[in-house]
mmCIF file of C-alpha atoms in Angstrom:
data_model
loop_
_atom_site.group_PDB
_atom_site.id
_atom_site.type_symbol
_atom_site.label_atom_id
_atom_site.label_comp_id
_atom_site.label_asym_id
_atom_site.label_seq_id
_atom_site.Cartn_x
_atom_site.Cartn_y
_atom_site.Cartn_z
ATOM 1 C CA MET A 1 -10.985 57.285 2.574
ATOM 2 C CA GLU A 2 -13.444 59.565 4.225
ATOM 3 C CA GLN A 3 -15.459 57.730 6.961
ATOM 4 C CA ASP A 4 -18.885 58.715 5.518
ATOM 5 C CA LYS A 5 -17.965 58.191 1.841
ATOM 6 C CA LYS A 6 -19.684 55.290 0.158
ATOM 7 C CA ILE A 7 -17.599 52.638 -1.540
ATOM 8 C CA ARG A 8 -18.542 52.561 -5.180
ATOM 9 C CA PHE A 9 -18.813 49.189 -6.997
ATOM 10 C CA ALA A 10 -19.071 47.884 -10.530
ATOM 11 C CA VAL A 11 -20.097 44.273 -11.088
ATOM 12 C CA VAL A 12 -18.707 42.428 -14.117
ATOM 13 C CA GLY A 13 -20.718 39.319 -15.050
ATOM 14 C CA CYS A 14 -24.419 39.246 -14.262
ATOM 15 C CA GLY A 15 -25.178 35.536 -14.087
ATOM 16 C CA HIS A 16 -26.410 33.826 -10.948
ATOM 17 C CA ILE A 17 -23.504 34.872 -8.714
ATOM 18 C CA GLY A 18 -23.194 38.381 -10.293
ATOM 19 C CA LYS A 19 -26.814 39.019 -9.382
ATOM 20 C CA ARG A 20 -25.970 38.104 -5.765
ATOM 21 C CA HIS A 21 -23.242 40.688 -5.830
ATOM 22 C CA ILE A 22 -25.582 43.321 -7.296
ATOM 23 C CA GLU A 23 -28.190 42.507 -4.564
ATOM 24 C CA MET A 24 -25.628 42.701 -1.664
ATOM 25 C CA VAL A 25 -23.983 45.891 -2.877
ATOM 26 C CA ARG A 26 -27.366 47.507 -3.111
ATOM 27 C CA ARG A 27 -28.378 46.336 0.405
ATOM 28 C CA GLU A 28 -25.062 47.446 2.043
ATOM 29 C CA PRO A 29 -25.507 51.003 3.471
ATOM 30 C CA GLY A 30 -21.853 51.876 2.942
ATOM 31 C CA ALA A 31 -21.817 50.834 -0.728
ATOM 32 C CA GLN A 32 -23.052 52.253 -4.044
ATOM 33 C CA LEU A 33 -23.615 50.325 -7.291
ATOM 34 C CA VAL A 34 -22.304 52.486 -10.151
ATOM 35 C CA ALA A 35 -22.007 50.175 -13.120
ATOM 36 C CA ILE A 36 -22.631 46.593 -14.365
ATOM 37 C CA CYS A 37 -21.179 44.749 -17.269
ATOM 38 C CA ASP A 38 -22.169 41.705 -19.285
ATOM 39 C CA VAL A 39 -21.892 40.325 -22.780
ATOM 40 C CA LEU A 40 -25.601 39.580 -22.878
ATOM 41 C CA PRO A 41 -28.061 42.327 -23.914
ATOM 42 C CA LEU A 42 -29.502 44.178 -20.920
ATOM 43 C CA GLU A 43 -33.045 43.127 -21.657
ATOM 44 C CA LEU A 44 -32.089 39.455 -21.383
ATOM 45 C CA LEU A 45 -30.417 39.742 -17.909
ATOM 46 C CA LYS A 46 -33.622 40.132 -15.894
ATOM 47 C CA LEU A 47 -31.930 42.289 -13.184
ATOM 48 C CA ASP A 48 -33.564 43.463 -10.015
ATOM 49 C CA THR A 49 -32.121 46.828 -9.117
ATOM 50 C CA GLY A 50 -35.012 48.171 -7.099
ATOM 51 C CA ASP A 51 -35.644 51.878 -7.538
ATOM 52 C CA GLN A 52 -32.360 52.360 -9.500
ATOM 53 C CA SER A 53 -32.586 52.508 -13.311
ATOM 54 C CA VAL A 54 -30.042 50.674 -15.462
ATOM 55 C CA VAL A 55 -29.057 52.779 -18.360
ATOM 56 C CA PRO A 56 -26.801 51.696 -21.285
ATOM 57 C CA ALA A 57 -23.612 53.835 -21.130
ATOM 58 C CA GLY A 58 -24.069 55.052 -24.687
ATOM 59 C CA ALA A 59 -27.621 56.183 -23.992
ATOM 60 C CA LEU A 60 -26.490 58.174 -20.985
ATOM 61 C CA ASN A 61 -23.853 60.005 -23.040
ATOM 62 C CA GLU A 62 -26.552 60.911 -25.570
ATOM 63 C CA ASN A 63 -28.736 62.289 -22.685
ATOM 64 C CA ARG A 64 -25.817 64.302 -21.367
ATOM 65 C CA ARG A 65 -25.160 65.835 -24.808
ATOM 66 C CA ALA A 66 -28.795 66.791 -24.818
ATOM 67 C CA GLY A 67 -28.392 68.480 -21.390
ATOM 68 C CA ASN A 68 -30.143 65.862 -19.376
ATOM 69 C CA GLU A 69 -28.310 64.326 -16.348
ATOM 70 C CA PRO A 70 -30.301 61.279 -14.990
ATOM 71 C CA ALA A 71 -30.045 60.883 -11.271
ATOM 72 C CA ASP A 72 -29.178 57.664 -9.363
ATOM 73 C CA VAL A 73 -28.636 55.376 -12.378
ATOM 74 C CA ILE A 74 -26.540 52.225 -12.898
ATOM 75 C CA LEU A 75 -24.619 52.305 -16.096
ATOM 76 C CA PHE A 76 -24.511 49.156 -18.272
ATOM 77 C CA PHE A 77 -21.517 48.156 -20.362
ATOM 78 C CA LYS A 78 -21.086 45.323 -22.831
ATOM 79 C CA ASP A 79 -17.398 44.654 -22.120
ATOM 80 C CA LEU A 80 -14.796 45.305 -19.457
ATOM 81 C CA SER A 81 -12.532 47.374 -21.697
ATOM 82 C CA THR A 82 -15.217 49.879 -22.379
ATOM 83 C CA LEU A 83 -16.065 50.073 -18.600
ATOM 84 C CA LEU A 84 -12.419 50.661 -17.658
ATOM 85 C CA SER A 85 -11.964 53.365 -20.311
ATOM 86 C CA ALA A 86 -15.046 55.294 -19.097
ATOM 87 C CA ASN A 87 -13.063 56.634 -16.046
ATOM 88 C CA LEU A 88 -16.052 56.362 -13.765
ATOM 89 C CA PRO A 89 -15.750 57.150 -10.034
ATOM 90 C CA ILE A 90 -15.444 53.501 -9.042
ATOM 91 C CA ASP A 91 -13.506 52.094 -6.120
ATOM 92 C CA VAL A 92 -13.998 48.327 -6.494
ATOM 93 C CA ILE A 93 -14.749 45.986 -9.454
ATOM 94 C CA SER A 94 -16.524 42.656 -8.572
ATOM 95 C CA ILE A 95 -15.468 39.970 -11.061
ATOM 96 C CA CYS A 96 -18.236 37.320 -11.422
ATOM 97 C CA THR A 97 -17.408 35.972 -14.830
ATOM 98 C CA PRO A 98 -16.530 32.297 -15.721
ATOM 99 C CA ASN A 99 -13.510 30.981 -13.797
ATOM 100 C CA GLY A 100 -11.060 31.078 -16.673
ATOM 101 C CA MET A 101 -11.542 34.803 -17.035
ATOM 102 C CA HIS A 102 -10.964 35.778 -13.439
ATOM 103 C CA ALA A 103 -7.193 36.337 -13.437
ATOM 104 C CA SER A 104 -6.908 38.267 -16.684
ATOM 105 C CA MET A 105 -9.895 40.469 -15.770
ATOM 106 C CA ALA A 106 -8.523 41.113 -12.315
ATOM 107 C CA ILE A 107 -5.101 42.052 -13.687
ATOM 108 C CA LYS A 108 -6.647 44.456 -16.229
ATOM 109 C CA SER A 109 -8.856 46.068 -13.580
ATOM 110 C CA ILE A 110 -5.988 46.487 -11.068
ATOM 111 C CA GLU A 111 -3.838 48.063 -13.735
ATOM 112 C CA ALA A 112 -6.627 50.542 -14.445
ATOM 113 C CA GLY A 113 -6.578 51.599 -10.783
ATOM 114 C CA TYR A 114 -9.324 49.588 -9.073
ATOM 115 C CA HIS A 115 -9.574 47.325 -6.085
ATOM 116 C CA ILE A 116 -10.915 43.877 -6.856
ATOM 117 C CA VAL A 117 -13.501 41.479 -5.479
ATOM 118 C CA VAL A 118 -13.075 38.133 -7.342
ATOM 119 C CA GLU A 119 -15.265 35.109 -7.119
ATOM 120 C CA LYS A 120 -13.638 31.764 -6.516
ATOM 121 C CA PRO A 121 -11.381 30.598 -7.848
ATOM 122 C CA LEU A 122 -8.840 33.475 -8.132
ATOM 123 C CA ALA A 123 -7.469 31.642 -11.177
ATOM 124 C CA LEU A 124 -7.133 28.217 -12.747
ATOM 125 C CA THR A 125 -3.308 27.984 -12.447
ATOM 126 C CA VAL A 126 -0.753 29.068 -9.939
ATOM 127 C CA SER A 127 1.078 31.055 -12.501
ATOM 128 C CA GLU A 128 -2.035 33.104 -13.302
ATOM 129 C CA ALA A 129 -2.798 33.620 -9.617
ATOM 130 C CA GLU A 130 0.801 34.727 -8.966
ATOM 131 C CA ARG A 131 0.364 37.325 -11.694
ATOM 132 C CA VAL A 132 -2.696 38.759 -9.886
ATOM 133 C CA VAL A 133 -0.639 38.864 -6.609
ATOM 134 C CA PHE A 134 2.274 40.668 -8.248
ATOM 135 C CA THR A 135 -0.014 43.165 -9.958
ATOM 136 C CA SER A 136 -1.907 43.930 -6.815
ATOM 137 C CA LEU A 137 1.426 44.585 -5.003
ATOM 138 C CA LYS A 138 2.754 46.658 -7.843
ATOM 139 C CA TYR A 139 -0.287 48.904 -8.004
ATOM 140 C CA ARG A 140 -1.081 48.759 -4.174
ATOM 141 C CA LYS A 141 -4.588 47.452 -4.674
ATOM 142 C CA GLN A 142 -6.636 45.083 -2.587
ATOM 143 C CA VAL A 143 -7.904 41.786 -3.908
ATOM 144 C CA PHE A 144 -10.782 40.315 -1.938
ATOM 145 C CA CYS A 145 -11.221 36.621 -2.659
ATOM 146 C CA VAL A 146 -14.811 35.432 -2.220
ATOM 147 C CA MET A 147 -14.768 32.511 0.274
ATOM 148 C CA GLN A 148 -18.071 33.172 1.998
ATOM 149 C CA ASN A 149 -18.276 29.838 3.823
ATOM 150 C CA ARG A 150 -15.840 31.260 6.428
ATOM 151 C CA TYR A 151 -18.688 33.378 7.718
ATOM 152 C CA SER A 152 -21.080 30.535 8.507
ATOM 153 C CA PRO A 153 -21.526 30.156 12.297
ATOM 154 C CA PRO A 154 -20.124 26.551 12.486
ATOM 155 C CA SER A 155 -17.043 27.696 10.508
ATOM 156 C CA VAL A 156 -16.470 30.665 12.793
ATOM 157 C CA TRP A 157 -16.919 28.397 15.848
ATOM 158 C CA ILE A 158 -14.576 25.665 14.697
ATOM 159 C CA LYS A 159 -11.941 28.199 13.739
ATOM 160 C CA GLU A 160 -12.095 29.700 17.291
ATOM 161 C CA LEU A 161 -11.998 26.232 18.856
ATOM 162 C CA ILE A 162 -8.939 25.118 16.834
ATOM 163 C CA ASP A 163 -7.095 28.411 17.491
ATOM 164 C CA SER A 164 -7.743 28.102 21.210
ATOM 165 C CA LYS A 165 -5.753 24.724 21.205
ATOM 166 C CA LYS A 166 -8.575 23.050 23.162
ATOM 167 C CA LEU A 167 -8.515 20.112 20.732
ATOM 168 C CA GLY A 168 -4.824 19.518 21.318
ATOM 169 C CA ASP A 169 -2.786 17.740 18.603
ATOM 170 C CA LEU A 170 -4.621 17.037 15.344
ATOM 171 C CA TYR A 171 -4.872 13.415 14.323
ATOM 172 C CA MET A 172 -7.211 13.121 11.333
ATOM 173 C CA VAL A 173 -9.458 15.206 9.209
ATOM 174 C CA GLN A 174 -12.001 13.841 6.719
ATOM 175 C CA LEU A 175 -13.655 16.314 4.284
ATOM 176 C CA ASN A 176 -16.654 15.026 2.401
ATOM 177 C CA CYS A 177 -18.310 16.872 -0.470
ATOM 178 C CA TYR A 178 -21.148 15.041 -2.169
ATOM 179 C CA TRP A 179 -23.230 17.170 -4.561
ATOM 180 C CA ASN A 180 -25.384 16.797 -7.559
ATOM 181 C CA ARG A 181 -24.513 18.510 -10.899
ATOM 182 C CA ASP A 182 -26.337 17.023 -13.864
ATOM 183 C CA ASP A 183 -27.692 18.224 -17.244
ATOM 184 C CA ARG A 184 -29.812 20.819 -15.428
ATOM 185 C CA TYR A 185 -26.493 22.490 -14.611
ATOM 186 C CA TYR A 186 -24.214 21.571 -17.500
ATOM 187 C CA LYS A 187 -25.995 23.244 -20.468
ATOM 188 C CA PRO A 188 -24.900 22.736 -24.099
ATOM 189 C CA GLY A 189 -22.858 25.695 -25.266
ATOM 190 C CA GLY A 190 -22.336 27.007 -21.638
ATOM 191 C CA TRP A 191 -19.009 27.397 -19.869
ATOM 192 C CA HIS A 192 -19.729 24.975 -17.053
ATOM 193 C CA GLY A 193 -17.899 21.810 -17.666
ATOM 194 C CA THR A 194 -15.257 23.156 -19.990
ATOM 195 C CA ALA A 195 -11.549 22.751 -19.179
ATOM 196 C CA LEU A 196 -10.760 26.321 -20.320
ATOM 197 C CA LEU A 197 -13.526 28.260 -18.453
ATOM 198 C CA ASP A 198 -14.584 25.923 -15.729
ATOM 199 C CA GLY A 199 -11.351 24.163 -14.813
ATOM 200 C CA GLY A 200 -12.685 21.202 -12.833
ATOM 201 C CA THR A 201 -14.898 20.038 -10.058
ATOM 202 C CA LEU A 202 -12.559 21.146 -7.282
ATOM 203 C CA PHE A 203 -12.343 24.649 -8.692
ATOM 204 C CA THR A 204 -15.991 25.240 -9.294
ATOM 205 C CA GLN A 205 -17.933 23.217 -6.735
ATOM 206 C CA PHE A 206 -15.618 22.520 -3.873
ATOM 207 C CA SER A 207 -12.901 25.228 -3.637
ATOM 208 C CA HIS A 208 -14.893 26.846 -0.797
ATOM 209 C CA PHE A 209 -14.376 23.644 1.352
ATOM 210 C CA ILE A 210 -10.744 23.352 0.378
ATOM 211 C CA ASP A 211 -10.414 26.959 1.571
ATOM 212 C CA ILE A 212 -11.990 26.047 4.945
ATOM 213 C CA MET A 213 -9.627 23.144 5.357
ATOM 214 C CA TYR A 214 -6.566 25.341 4.625
ATOM 215 C CA TRP A 215 -7.892 28.173 6.860
ATOM 216 C CA LEU A 216 -8.284 25.696 9.767
ATOM 217 C CA PHE A 217 -5.266 23.405 9.332
ATOM 218 C CA GLY A 218 -2.770 24.888 6.934
ATOM 219 C CA ASP A 219 -1.012 23.522 3.906
ATOM 220 C CA ILE A 220 -0.935 19.848 2.813
ATOM 221 C CA THR A 221 1.823 17.573 1.477
ATOM 222 C CA ASN A 222 2.386 13.871 0.546
ATOM 223 C CA ILE A 223 -0.761 14.032 -1.699
ATOM 224 C CA GLN A 224 -2.148 10.844 -3.299
ATOM 225 C CA ALA A 225 -5.276 10.775 -5.369
ATOM 226 C CA ARG A 226 -7.716 8.676 -7.524
ATOM 227 C CA PHE A 227 -10.179 10.147 -9.909
ATOM 228 C CA ARG A 228 -13.229 8.871 -11.723
ATOM 229 C CA ASP A 229 -15.914 10.119 -14.156
ATOM 230 C CA PHE A 230 -19.053 8.157 -13.288
ATOM 231 C CA ASN A 231 -21.838 9.941 -15.226
ATOM 232 C CA HIS A 232 -20.488 13.164 -16.750
ATOM 233 C CA SER A 233 -18.500 11.993 -19.731
ATOM 234 C CA ARG A 234 -20.862 13.675 -22.202
ATOM 235 C CA LEU A 235 -21.322 16.795 -20.007
ATOM 236 C CA THR A 236 -17.797 17.826 -18.897
ATOM 237 C CA ASP A 237 -14.131 17.702 -19.846
ATOM 238 C CA PHE A 238 -13.051 16.376 -16.455
ATOM 239 C CA GLU A 239 -13.743 14.034 -13.504
ATOM 240 C CA ASP A 240 -16.851 14.139 -11.388
ATOM 241 C CA SER A 241 -15.390 12.282 -8.390
ATOM 242 C CA GLY A 242 -12.252 11.675 -6.435
ATOM 243 C CA PHE A 243 -10.428 10.342 -3.327
ATOM 244 C CA VAL A 244 -7.490 12.428 -2.135
ATOM 245 C CA SER A 245 -5.259 11.575 0.928
ATOM 246 C CA PHE A 246 -2.524 13.774 2.332
ATOM 247 C CA ASP A 247 -0.571 14.886 5.381
ATOM 248 C CA PHE A 248 -0.882 18.314 6.907
ATOM 249 C CA VAL A 249 2.377 20.230 7.083
ATOM 250 C CA ASN A 250 1.534 21.195 10.673
ATOM 251 C CA GLY A 251 0.819 17.579 11.745
ATOM 252 C CA GLY A 252 -1.994 15.102 11.261
ATOM 253 C CA MET A 253 -3.367 13.466 8.171
ATOM 254 C CA GLY A 254 -6.464 13.991 6.079
ATOM 255 C CA THR A 255 -8.680 12.864 3.290
ATOM 256 C CA LEU A 256 -10.961 14.635 0.724
ATOM 257 C CA ASN A 257 -13.734 12.601 -0.773
ATOM 258 C CA TYR A 258 -15.817 14.358 -3.414
ATOM 259 C CA SER A 259 -18.367 13.775 -6.170
ATOM 260 C CA THR A 260 -20.964 15.626 -8.266
ATOM 261 C CA SER A 261 -22.513 12.384 -9.367
ATOM 262 C CA VAL A 262 -25.062 12.228 -6.517
ATOM 263 C CA TRP A 263 -28.534 11.645 -7.852
ATOM 264 C CA ASP A 264 -31.001 14.562 -7.968
ATOM 265 C CA LYS A 265 -29.813 16.872 -5.234
ATOM 266 C CA ASN A 266 -26.862 17.766 -2.996
ATOM 267 C CA MET A 267 -26.343 15.321 -0.167
ATOM 268 C CA GLU A 268 -23.466 16.404 2.083
ATOM 269 C CA SER A 269 -20.673 18.860 2.759
ATOM 270 C CA SER A 270 -18.928 17.853 5.968
ATOM 271 C CA ILE A 271 -15.703 17.944 7.946
ATOM 272 C CA LEU A 272 -14.846 15.458 10.580
ATOM 273 C CA ILE A 273 -11.955 16.177 12.982
ATOM 274 C CA VAL A 274 -10.315 13.615 15.311
ATOM 275 C CA ALA A 275 -7.820 15.183 17.669
ATOM 276 C CA GLN A 276 -5.981 14.558 21.046
ATOM 277 C CA ASN A 277 -8.687 16.007 23.279
ATOM 278 C CA GLY A 278 -11.820 15.226 21.323
ATOM 279 C CA SER A 279 -13.729 14.897 18.082
ATOM 280 C CA VAL A 280 -16.047 17.227 16.040
ATOM 281 C CA LYS A 281 -18.134 16.906 12.940
ATOM 282 C CA ILE A 282 -19.737 19.731 11.061
ATOM 283 C CA GLY A 283 -22.199 18.473 8.381
ATOM 284 C CA GLY A 284 -25.374 19.089 6.583
ATOM 285 C CA GLN A 285 -25.681 19.878 2.870
ATOM 286 C CA TYR A 286 -23.458 22.983 3.103
ATOM 287 C CA MET A 287 -21.381 22.380 6.284
ATOM 288 C CA ASN A 288 -24.068 24.245 8.029
ATOM 289 C CA GLU A 289 -24.665 22.305 11.299
ATOM 290 C CA VAL A 290 -22.636 20.786 14.117
ATOM 291 C CA GLU A 291 -23.510 17.084 14.101
ATOM 292 C CA TYR A 292 -21.055 15.957 16.747
ATOM 293 C CA CYS A 293 -18.950 17.674 19.441
ATOM 294 C CA HIS A 294 -17.258 15.721 22.239
ATOM 295 C CA VAL A 295 -14.281 17.578 23.566
ATOM 296 C CA LYS A 296 -12.525 17.351 26.961
ATOM 297 C CA ASP A 297 -13.740 19.972 29.502
ATOM 298 C CA TYR A 298 -15.755 21.802 26.836
ATOM 299 C CA GLN A 299 -19.434 22.495 26.170
ATOM 300 C CA LEU A 300 -20.705 23.405 22.668
ATOM 301 C CA PRO A 301 -22.125 26.975 22.772
ATOM 302 C CA GLN A 302 -25.441 27.964 21.152
ATOM 303 C CA LEU A 303 -24.669 28.916 17.548
ATOM 304 C CA ALA A 304 -26.670 31.232 15.352
ATOM 305 C CA PRO A 305 -28.456 29.538 12.430
ATOM 306 C CA THR A 306 -26.555 29.317 9.154
ATOM 307 C CA ASN A 307 -27.870 31.014 6.060
ATOM 308 C CA PRO A 308 -29.314 28.533 3.531
ATOM 309 C CA GLY A 309 -27.425 27.663 0.339
ATOM 310 C CA ASN A 310 -27.760 29.867 -2.710
ATOM 311 C CA ASP A 311 -30.803 28.639 -4.651
ATOM 312 C CA TYR A 312 -30.407 28.727 -8.364
ATOM 313 C CA GLY A 313 -33.591 26.776 -9.168
ATOM 314 C CA ALA A 314 -32.441 23.460 -10.534
ATOM 315 C CA TYR A 315 -29.391 23.353 -8.230
ATOM 316 C CA LYS A 316 -28.031 24.918 -5.067
ATOM 317 C CA GLY A 317 -24.678 26.345 -4.105
ATOM 318 C CA SER A 318 -22.851 27.309 -0.918
ATOM 319 C CA ALA A 319 -24.205 29.423 1.920
ATOM 320 C CA GLN A 320 -25.752 32.791 1.200
ATOM 321 C CA ASN A 321 -23.002 34.849 2.945
ATOM 322 C CA HIS A 322 -22.106 37.323 0.257
ATOM 323 C CA ASN A 323 -23.422 40.158 2.445
ATOM 324 C CA TYR A 324 -20.496 39.551 4.791
ATOM 325 C CA VAL A 325 -18.084 39.667 1.984
ATOM 326 C CA ILE A 326 -19.319 43.077 0.731
ATOM 327 C CA GLN A 327 -19.398 44.387 4.298
ATOM 328 C CA ASN A 328 -15.768 43.411 4.755
ATOM 329 C CA VAL A 329 -14.796 45.156 1.508
ATOM 330 C CA VAL A 330 -16.549 48.386 2.620
ATOM 331 C CA ARG A 331 -15.031 48.248 6.119
ATOM 332 C CA VAL A 332 -11.504 47.537 4.832
ATOM 333 C CA LEU A 333 -11.591 50.317 2.266
ATOM 334 C CA SER A 334 -13.008 52.669 4.906
ATOM 335 C CA GLY A 335 -10.103 51.873 7.188
ATOM 336 C CA ASN A 336 -12.199 50.026 9.748
ATOM 337 C CA ALA A 337 -11.181 46.353 9.315
ATOM 338 C CA CYS A 338 -8.633 43.855 8.033
ATOM 339 C CA ILE A 339 -9.341 41.836 4.889
ATOM 340 C CA THR A 340 -10.903 38.484 5.559
ATOM 341 C CA THR A 341 -9.671 36.427 2.636
ATOM 342 C CA ASN A 342 -6.767 38.055 0.907
ATOM 343 C CA VAL A 343 -5.059 37.407 -2.449
ATOM 344 C CA LEU A 344 -2.398 35.076 -0.973
ATOM 345 C CA GLU A 345 -5.053 32.851 0.507
ATOM 346 C CA GLY A 346 -6.826 32.776 -2.855
ATOM 347 C CA LEU A 347 -3.488 31.774 -4.437
ATOM 348 C CA LYS A 348 -3.013 29.002 -1.864
ATOM 349 C CA VAL A 349 -6.353 27.342 -2.741
ATOM 350 C CA VAL A 350 -5.436 27.415 -6.375
ATOM 351 C CA ASP A 351 -2.009 25.880 -5.500
ATOM 352 C CA ILE A 352 -3.559 23.014 -3.468
ATOM 353 C CA ILE A 353 -6.063 22.200 -6.275
ATOM 354 C CA GLN A 354 -3.373 22.314 -8.951
ATOM 355 C CA ARG A 355 -1.161 19.897 -6.929
ATOM 356 C CA ILE A 356 -4.110 17.482 -6.568
ATOM 357 C CA TYR A 357 -4.961 17.611 -10.234
ATOM 358 C CA ALA A 358 -1.289 17.163 -11.241
ATOM 359 C CA LEU A 359 -1.721 13.514 -10.015
ATOM 360 C CA LYS A 360 -4.179 12.840 -12.858
ATOM 361 C CA ASP A 361 -1.312 12.405 -15.197
ATOM 362 C CA LYS A 362 0.584 9.920 -12.955
#
């Protein structure tokens, strides 16, 4: 692509996370927001698009027939099929819909000729994720999986430390994810909490942290797990808590302890590492601060502050790092960078979660 050409985006799904994508695309100098899509009427979405007007696609066509060509507008579509059939000058489609729709919408968009940004998870099954992989290869399109926690300063730091081999052999890893999700989050008639569209606690709340674990240490094997539903039986179709133990394929062993049954607010997202030459713990509510670092012949550097978690009012999510995701998309499609989280990594996270959840039936 031309170096000075803006990368043009459409955002599908205008809920909480879709609004983050809209904001980040608009703030990115190398990007342009061309269209948005949602099943809700435009007037109910309460979108902030600054000085850009949002115009229903049908109304724009009427204006054009009348000889009027509005400048710098964002087109609004009610469904993905109509958006894709409009043949707009779009480079990338951001998919921010419920989890169970990600794979089918990604495949449909790739087949229509577009690169994809897809919110986590890539899919709810390995077979669906593999179809996205195969389609992206067939049509030679990039799939950017949103795993924005990789950009937090503690995550960048620990990745560099592990890759440098300063820690030596890995002994143990403990990943703790203790959050609150109650009836302020699981609304009657909504998609959160449903097996078909949500998929489960590990997919919706904690796939970011499973991605971090895989990114740092690689794949897992010899998985054992226990699950429990403490206080969500009337709210969800699945567990709210679990203990998972495993071995790393590359050596060492680990545990994942998680729950959304914490009262009132998120408590902790942390990773503790015990290795040959030292120990490290990154903690806080969103794995946002180094709580312990004692490593042989090593001094912890000064890290930049981590962005706060996404604030959705009654509940909070992972770190506000979507700006880095959009920057990476623009740089990759402009030929200036490599993709940060590719479709195969998105597939691997789905694979790990599916293998954990397969133990529910045993």
